[in-house]
């Protein structure tokens, strides 16, 4: 059976760019391109382009979720924007004022959330002897983690 749904934390360090408790928004980097993770995958710029256009927060059918620990029952907030540059993929999210959202903001502030990851399905890839280049993926979710992702170098 082939891989249908994968987790990758994204090929490099996660960096929290902005936490605003007043407006309950978070902006950050959730993946770094061109770095091999512990699963042997290397993300490439443009791998999210189609899925963001079809299912991203600015599409007609937004379906990419923000989760805690890849758990679809744990939704701390709503992704409001996804974008990238040569090196990184970024996100912006509004965090809910429900108990999980409040806990999530406190976990981010106190350092309990230490890494990030995302769930995806491979659409196009290029395998080499020592890595798997991800050329196009369908992103299902973006997760904040309280444990480990595929790349140990993704601190909050």
JSON list of C-alpha atoms in Angstrom, two decimals:
[
{"chain": "A", "resi": 1, "resn": "UNK", "atom": "CA", "xyz": [0.00, 0.00, 0.00]},
{"chain": "A", "resi": 2, "resn": "UNK", "atom": "CA", "xyz": [1.42, 3.42, -0.96]},
{"chain": "A", "resi": 3, "resn": "UNK", "atom": "CA", "xyz": [1.62, 6.45, 1.24]},
{"chain": "A", "resi": 4, "resn": "UNK", "atom": "CA", "xyz": [-1.69, 8.29, 1.22]},
{"chain": "A", "resi": 5, "resn": "UNK", "atom": "CA", "xyz": [-1.24, 10.70, 4.10]},
{"chain": "A", "resi": 6, "resn": "UNK", "atom": "CA", "xyz": [2.14, 11.78, 5.39]},
{"chain": "A", "resi": 7, "resn": "UNK", "atom": "CA", "xyz": [3.45, 14.01, 8.12]},
{"chain": "A", "resi": 8, "resn": "UNK", "atom": "CA", "xyz": [6.44, 16.22, 7.57]},
{"chain": "A", "resi": 9, "resn": "UNK", "atom": "CA", "xyz": [7.64, 19.02, 9.71]},
{"chain": "A", "resi": 10, "resn": "UNK", "atom": "CA", "xyz": [9.05, 20.60, 7.13]},
{"chain": "A", "resi": 11, "resn": "UNK", "atom": "CA", "xyz": [12.45, 20.40, 6.16]},
{"chain": "A", "resi": 12, "resn": "UNK", "atom": "CA", "xyz": [13.98, 22.90, 8.52]},
{"chain": "A", "resi": 13, "resn": "UNK", "atom": "CA", "xyz": [13.42, 25.02, 11.57]},
{"chain": "A", "resi": 14, "resn": "UNK", "atom": "CA", "xyz": [10.02, 26.36, 12.50]},
{"chain": "A", "resi": 15, "resn": "UNK", "atom": "CA", "xyz": [10.11, 29.96, 13.51]},
{"chain": "A", "resi": 16, "resn": "UNK", "atom": "CA", "xyz": [7.33, 31.80, 15.27]},
{"chain": "A", "resi": 17, "resn": "UNK", "atom": "CA", "xyz": [7.15, 35.24, 13.72]},
{"chain": "A", "resi": 18, "resn": "UNK", "atom": "CA", "xyz": [4.37, 36.93, 15.65]},
{"chain": "A", "resi": 19, "resn": "UNK", "atom": "CA", "xyz": [1.96, 36.12, 18.47]},
{"chain": "A", "resi": 20, "resn": "UNK", "atom": "CA", "xyz": [-0.67, 38.75, 19.20]},
{"chain": "A", "resi": 21, "resn": "UNK", "atom": "CA", "xyz": [-2.76, 37.92, 22.26]},
{"chain": "A", "resi": 22, "resn": "UNK", "atom": "CA", "xyz": [-5.06, 40.91, 21.71]},
{"chain": "A", "resi": 23, "resn": "UNK", "atom": "CA", "xyz": [-6.20, 39.87, 18.23]},
{"chain": "A", "resi": 24, "resn": "UNK", "atom": "CA", "xyz": [-5.48, 36.15, 18.89]},
{"chain": "A", "resi": 25, "resn": "UNK", "atom": "CA", "xyz": [-3.35, 35.81, 15.74]},
{"chain": "A", "resi": 26, "resn": "UNK", "atom": "CA", "xyz": [-0.18, 33.86, 15.07]},
{"chain": "A", "resi": 27, "resn": "UNK", "atom": "CA", "xyz": [2.13, 34.23, 12.07]},
{"chain": "A", "resi": 28, "resn": "UNK", "atom": "CA", "xyz": [5.07, 31.97, 11.42]},
{"chain": "A", "resi": 29, "resn": "UNK", "atom": "CA", "xyz": [7.18, 29.72, 9.24]},
{"chain": "A", "resi": 30, "resn": "UNK", "atom": "CA", "xyz": [6.03, 26.10, 9.12]},
{"chain": "A", "resi": 31, "resn": "UNK", "atom": "CA", "xyz": [8.48, 24.63, 6.62]},
{"chain": "A", "resi": 32, "resn": "UNK", "atom": "CA", "xyz": [11.90, 25.28, 5.21]},
{"chain": "A", "resi": 33, "resn": "UNK", "atom": "CA", "xyz": [12.62, 24.20, 1.64]},
{"chain": "A", "resi": 34, "resn": "UNK", "atom": "CA", "xyz": [15.68, 22.34, 0.30]},
{"chain": "A", "resi": 35, "resn": "UNK", "atom": "CA", "xyz": [16.61, 20.60, 3.57]},
{"chain": "A", "resi": 36, "resn": "UNK", "atom": "CA", "xyz": [16.34, 16.81, 4.01]},
{"chain": "A", "resi": 37, "resn": "UNK", "atom": "CA", "xyz": [14.25, 15.72, 7.01]},
{"chain": "A", "resi": 38, "resn": "UNK", "atom": "CA", "xyz": [14.53, 12.46, 8.99]},
{"chain": "A", "resi": 39, "resn": "UNK", "atom": "CA", "xyz": [12.06, 10.77, 6.61]},
{"chain": "A", "resi": 40, "resn": "UNK", "atom": "CA", "xyz": [14.43, 11.51, 3.70]},
{"chain": "A", "resi": 41, "resn": "UNK", "atom": "CA", "xyz": [12.08, 14.08, 2.14]},
{"chain": "A", "resi": 42, "resn": "UNK", "atom": "CA", "xyz": [13.14, 17.43, 0.72]},
{"chain": "A", "resi": 43, "resn": "UNK", "atom": "CA", "xyz": [10.41, 20.02, 0.21]},
{"chain": "A", "resi": 44, "resn": "UNK", "atom": "CA", "xyz": [10.68, 22.33, -2.78]},
{"chain": "A", "resi": 45, "resn": "UNK", "atom": "CA", "xyz": [9.26, 25.76, -3.44]},
{"chain": "A", "resi": 46, "resn": "UNK", "atom": "CA", "xyz": [6.01, 25.48, -5.37]},
{"chain": "A", "resi": 47, "resn": "UNK", "atom": "CA", "xyz": [4.99, 22.11, -3.96]},
{"chain": "A", "resi": 48, "resn": "UNK", "atom": "CA", "xyz": [1.96, 23.73, -2.25]},
{"chain": "A", "resi": 49, "resn": "UNK", "atom": "CA", "xyz": [0.92, 26.08, -5.09]},
{"chain": "A", "resi": 50, "resn": "UNK", "atom": "CA", "xyz": [-1.95, 24.02, -6.48]},
{"chain": "A", "resi": 51, "resn": "UNK", "atom": "CA", "xyz": [-3.37, 22.84, -3.14]},
{"chain": "A", "resi": 52, "resn": "UNK", "atom": "CA", "xyz": [-3.28, 26.38, -1.71]},
{"chain": "A", "resi": 53, "resn": "UNK", "atom": "CA", "xyz": [-5.10, 27.69, -4.80]},
{"chain": "A", "resi": 54, "resn": "UNK", "atom": "CA", "xyz": [-7.73, 24.93, -4.61]},
{"chain": "A", "resi": 55, "resn": "UNK", "atom": "CA", "xyz": [-8.10, 24.45, -0.82]},
{"chain": "A", "resi": 56, "resn": "UNK", "atom": "CA", "xyz": [-6.20, 27.25, 0.91]},
{"chain": "A", "resi": 57, "resn": "UNK", "atom": "CA", "xyz": [-7.83, 29.92, 3.06]},
{"chain": "A", "resi": 58, "resn": "UNK", "atom": "CA", "xyz": [-8.28, 32.31, 0.13]},
{"chain": "A", "resi": 59, "resn": "UNK", "atom": "CA", "xyz": [-9.80, 29.69, -2.20]},
{"chain": "A", "resi": 60, "resn": "UNK", "atom": "CA", "xyz": [-13.49, 29.08, -2.91]},
{"chain": "A", "resi": 61, "resn": "UNK", "atom": "CA", "xyz": [-13.29, 25.83, -0.92]},
{"chain": "A", "resi": 62, "resn": "UNK", "atom": "CA", "xyz": [-10.95, 26.37, 2.08]},
{"chain": "A", "resi": 63, "resn": "UNK", "atom": "CA", "xyz": [-10.26, 22.96, 3.62]},
{"chain": "A", "resi": 64, "resn": "UNK", "atom": "CA", "xyz": [-6.72, 23.07, 5.05]},
{"chain": "A", "resi": 65, "resn": "UNK", "atom": "CA", "xyz": [-7.07, 22.84, 8.84]},
{"chain": "A", "resi": 66, "resn": "UNK", "atom": "CA", "xyz": [-4.94, 23.98, 11.74]},
{"chain": "A", "resi": 67, "resn": "UNK", "atom": "CA", "xyz": [-4.56, 21.14, 14.25]},
{"chain": "A", "resi": 68, "resn": "UNK", "atom": "CA", "xyz": [-2.76, 20.34, 17.46]},
{"chain": "A", "resi": 69, "resn": "UNK", "atom": "CA", "xyz": [-0.62, 17.17, 17.20]},
{"chain": "A", "resi": 70, "resn": "UNK", "atom": "CA", "xyz": [-2.27, 16.03, 13.94]},
{"chain": "A", "resi": 71, "resn": "UNK", "atom": "CA", "xyz": [-5.50, 15.43, 15.88]},
{"chain": "A", "resi": 72, "resn": "UNK", "atom": "CA", "xyz": [-8.59, 16.43, 13.87]},
{"chain": "A", "resi": 73, "resn": "UNK", "atom": "CA", "xyz": [-10.52, 16.74, 17.16]},
{"chain": "A", "resi": 74, "resn": "UNK", "atom": "CA", "xyz": [-8.05, 19.39, 18.39]},
{"chain": "A", "resi": 75, "resn": "UNK", "atom": "CA", "xyz": [-8.52, 22.55, 16.29]},
{"chain": "A", "resi": 76, "resn": "UNK", "atom": "CA", "xyz": [-6.99, 25.58, 18.03]},
{"chain": "A", "resi": 77, "resn": "UNK", "atom": "CA", "xyz": [-7.70, 28.05, 15.23]},
{"chain": "A", "resi": 78, "resn": "UNK", "atom": "CA", "xyz": [-8.32, 28.84, 11.58]},
{"chain": "A", "resi": 79, "resn": "UNK", "atom": "CA", "xyz": [-5.61, 29.43, 8.98]},
{"chain": "A", "resi": 80, "resn": "UNK", "atom": "CA", "xyz": [-6.14, 32.83, 7.37]},
{"chain": "A", "resi": 81, "resn": "UNK", "atom": "CA", "xyz": [-3.22, 32.90, 4.94]},
{"chain": "A", "resi": 82, "resn": "UNK", "atom": "CA", "xyz": [-0.55, 30.63, 3.43]},
{"chain": "A", "resi": 83, "resn": "UNK", "atom": "CA", "xyz": [2.38, 31.88, 1.35]},
{"chain": "A", "resi": 84, "resn": "UNK", "atom": "CA", "xyz": [6.02, 31.18, 0.60]},
{"chain": "A", "resi": 85, "resn": "UNK", "atom": "CA", "xyz": [9.31, 32.59, -0.63]},
{"chain": "A", "resi": 86, "resn": "UNK", "atom": "CA", "xyz": [12.51, 30.92, -1.86]},
{"chain": "A", "resi": 87, "resn": "UNK", "atom": "CA", "xyz": [13.32, 29.39, 1.52]},
{"chain": "A", "resi": 88, "resn": "UNK", "atom": "CA", "xyz": [10.17, 29.01, 3.62]},
{"chain": "A", "resi": 89, "resn": "UNK", "atom": "CA", "xyz": [6.42, 28.45, 3.71]},
{"chain": "A", "resi": 90, "resn": "UNK", "atom": "CA", "xyz": [4.50, 30.76, 6.03]},
{"chain": "A", "resi": 91, "resn": "UNK", "atom": "CA", "xyz": [1.11, 30.83, 7.69]},
{"chain": "A", "resi": 92, "resn": "UNK", "atom": "CA", "xyz": [-1.14, 33.19, 9.55]},
{"chain": "A", "resi": 93, "resn": "UNK", "atom": "CA", "xyz": [-3.94, 31.94, 11.79]},
{"chain": "A", "resi": 94, "resn": "UNK", "atom": "CA", "xyz": [-6.66, 33.26, 14.05]},
{"chain": "A", "resi": 95, "resn": "UNK", "atom": "CA", "xyz": [-6.74, 31.32, 17.31]},
{"chain": "A", "resi": 96, "resn": "UNK", "atom": "CA", "xyz": [-10.18, 30.66, 18.80]},
{"chain": "A", "resi": 97, "resn": "UNK", "atom": "CA", "xyz": [-11.33, 31.91, 22.18]},
{"chain": "A", "resi": 98, "resn": "UNK", "atom": "CA", "xyz": [-12.50, 28.42, 23.21]},
{"chain": "A", "resi": 99, "resn": "UNK", "atom": "CA", "xyz": [-10.59, 26.49, 25.90]},
{"chain": "A", "resi": 100, "resn": "UNK", "atom": "CA", "xyz": [-8.24, 24.80, 23.42]},
{"chain": "A", "resi": 101, "resn": "UNK", "atom": "CA", "xyz": [-7.50, 28.13, 21.73]},
{"chain": "A", "resi": 102, "resn": "UNK", "atom": "CA", "xyz": [-6.70, 29.76, 25.07]},
{"chain": "A", "resi": 103, "resn": "UNK", "atom": "CA", "xyz": [-4.54, 26.78, 26.06]},
{"chain": "A", "resi": 104, "resn": "UNK", "atom": "CA", "xyz": [-2.82, 26.86, 22.67]},
{"chain": "A", "resi": 105, "resn": "UNK", "atom": "CA", "xyz": [-1.85, 30.52, 23.09]},
{"chain": "A", "resi": 106, "resn": "UNK", "atom": "CA", "xyz": [-0.46, 29.76, 26.56]},
{"chain": "A", "resi": 107, "resn": "UNK", "atom": "CA", "xyz": [1.43, 26.70, 25.25]},
{"chain": "A", "resi": 108, "resn": "UNK", "atom": "CA", "xyz": [3.00, 28.80, 22.48]},
{"chain": "A", "resi": 109, "resn": "UNK", "atom": "CA", "xyz": [4.00, 31.48, 24.96]},
{"chain": "A", "resi": 110, "resn": "UNK", "atom": "CA", "xyz": [5.45, 29.04, 27.52]},
{"chain": "A", "resi": 111, "resn": "UNK", "atom": "CA", "xyz": [7.45, 26.90, 25.09]},
{"chain": "A", "resi": 112, "resn": "UNK", "atom": "CA", "xyz": [5.36, 23.72, 25.29]},
{"chain": "A", "resi": 113, "resn": "UNK", "atom": "CA", "xyz": [4.80, 23.81, 21.53]},
{"chain": "A", "resi": 114, "resn": "UNK", "atom": "CA", "xyz": [8.30, 23.21, 20.22]},
{"chain": "A", "resi": 115, "resn": "UNK", "atom": "CA", "xyz": [7.87, 22.01, 16.63]},
{"chain": "A", "resi": 116, "resn": "UNK", "atom": "CA", "xyz": [5.44, 22.10, 13.71]},
{"chain": "A", "resi": 117, "resn": "UNK", "atom": "CA", "xyz": [4.42, 19.62, 11.06]},
{"chain": "A", "resi": 118, "resn": "UNK", "atom": "CA", "xyz": [1.88, 19.22, 8.28]},
{"chain": "A", "resi": 119, "resn": "UNK", "atom": "CA", "xyz": [-0.19, 16.40, 6.85]},
{"chain": "A", "resi": 120, "resn": "UNK", "atom": "CA", "xyz": [-0.01, 15.87, 3.11]},
{"chain": "A", "resi": 121, "resn": "UNK", "atom": "CA", "xyz": [-0.52, 13.51, 0.19]},
{"chain": "A", "resi": 122, "resn": "UNK", "atom": "CA", "xyz": [2.24, 13.22, -2.41]},
{"chain": "A", "resi": 123, "resn": "UNK", "atom": "CA", "xyz": [1.10, 14.15, -5.91]},
{"chain": "A", "resi": 124, "resn": "UNK", "atom": "CA", "xyz": [4.49, 14.44, -7.66]},
{"chain": "A", "resi": 125, "resn": "UNK", "atom": "CA", "xyz": [7.92, 13.45, -6.37]},
{"chain": "A", "resi": 126, "resn": "UNK", "atom": "CA", "xyz": [11.41, 12.74, -7.65]},
{"chain": "A", "resi": 127, "resn": "UNK", "atom": "CA", "xyz": [13.29, 9.97, -5.87]},
{"chain": "A", "resi": 128, "resn": "UNK", "atom": "CA", "xyz": [17.07, 9.94, -5.77]},
{"chain": "A", "resi": 129, "resn": "UNK", "atom": "CA", "xyz": [19.50, 7.57, -4.07]},
{"chain": "A", "resi": 130, "resn": "UNK", "atom": "CA", "xyz": [19.59, 9.59, -0.87]},
{"chain": "A", "resi": 131, "resn": "UNK", "atom": "CA", "xyz": [16.39, 11.67, -0.80]},
{"chain": "A", "resi": 132, "resn": "UNK", "atom": "CA", "xyz": [12.87, 12.15, -2.06]},
{"chain": "A", "resi": 133, "resn": "UNK", "atom": "CA", "xyz": [12.20, 15.55, -3.62]},
{"chain": "A", "resi": 134, "resn": "UNK", "atom": "CA", "xyz": [8.60, 16.64, -3.00]},
{"chain": "A", "resi": 135, "resn": "UNK", "atom": "CA", "xyz": [7.50, 18.53, -6.13]},
{"chain": "A", "resi": 136, "resn": "UNK", "atom": "CA", "xyz": [3.74, 18.71, -5.50]},
{"chain": "A", "resi": 137, "resn": "UNK", "atom": "CA", "xyz": [1.73, 17.75, -2.44]},
{"chain": "A", "resi": 138, "resn": "UNK", "atom": "CA", "xyz": [-1.87, 18.10, -1.37]},
{"chain": "A", "resi": 139, "resn": "UNK", "atom": "CA", "xyz": [-1.75, 19.69, 2.07]},
{"chain": "A", "resi": 140, "resn": "UNK", "atom": "CA", "xyz": [-4.50, 18.58, 4.44]},
{"chain": "A", "resi": 141, "resn": "UNK", "atom": "CA", "xyz": [-3.43, 20.30, 7.63]},
{"chain": "A", "resi": 142, "resn": "UNK", "atom": "CA", "xyz": [-0.85, 22.25, 9.55]},
{"chain": "A", "resi": 143, "resn": "UNK", "atom": "CA", "xyz": [-0.08, 21.06, 13.09]},
{"chain": "A", "resi": 144, "resn": "UNK", "atom": "CA", "xyz": [1.52, 22.57, 16.13]},
{"chain": "A", "resi": 145, "resn": "UNK", "atom": "CA", "xyz": [3.32, 19.82, 18.06]},
{"chain": "A", "resi": 146, "resn": "UNK", "atom": "CA", "xyz": [3.95, 19.20, 21.72]},
{"chain": "A", "resi": 147, "resn": "UNK", "atom": "CA", "xyz": [6.24, 16.29, 20.80]},
{"chain": "A", "resi": 148, "resn": "UNK", "atom": "CA", "xyz": [8.50, 15.50, 17.82]},
{"chain": "A", "resi": 149, "resn": "UNK", "atom": "CA", "xyz": [8.20, 16.04, 14.09]},
{"chain": "A", "resi": 150, "resn": "UNK", "atom": "CA", "xyz": [10.13, 14.47, 11.24]},
{"chain": "A", "resi": 151, "resn": "UNK", "atom": "CA", "xyz": [12.85, 17.10, 11.61]},
{"chain": "A", "resi": 152, "resn": "UNK", "atom": "CA", "xyz": [14.45, 17.62, 15.01]},
{"chain": "A", "resi": 153, "resn": "UNK", "atom": "CA", "xyz": [15.53, 21.13, 14.01]},
{"chain": "A", "resi": 154, "resn": "UNK", "atom": "CA", "xyz": [12.09, 22.75, 14.10]},
{"chain": "A", "resi": 155, "resn": "UNK", "atom": "CA", "xyz": [12.02, 24.59, 17.43]},
{"chain": "A", "resi": 156, "resn": "UNK", "atom": "CA", "xyz": [9.34, 27.10, 18.27]}
]
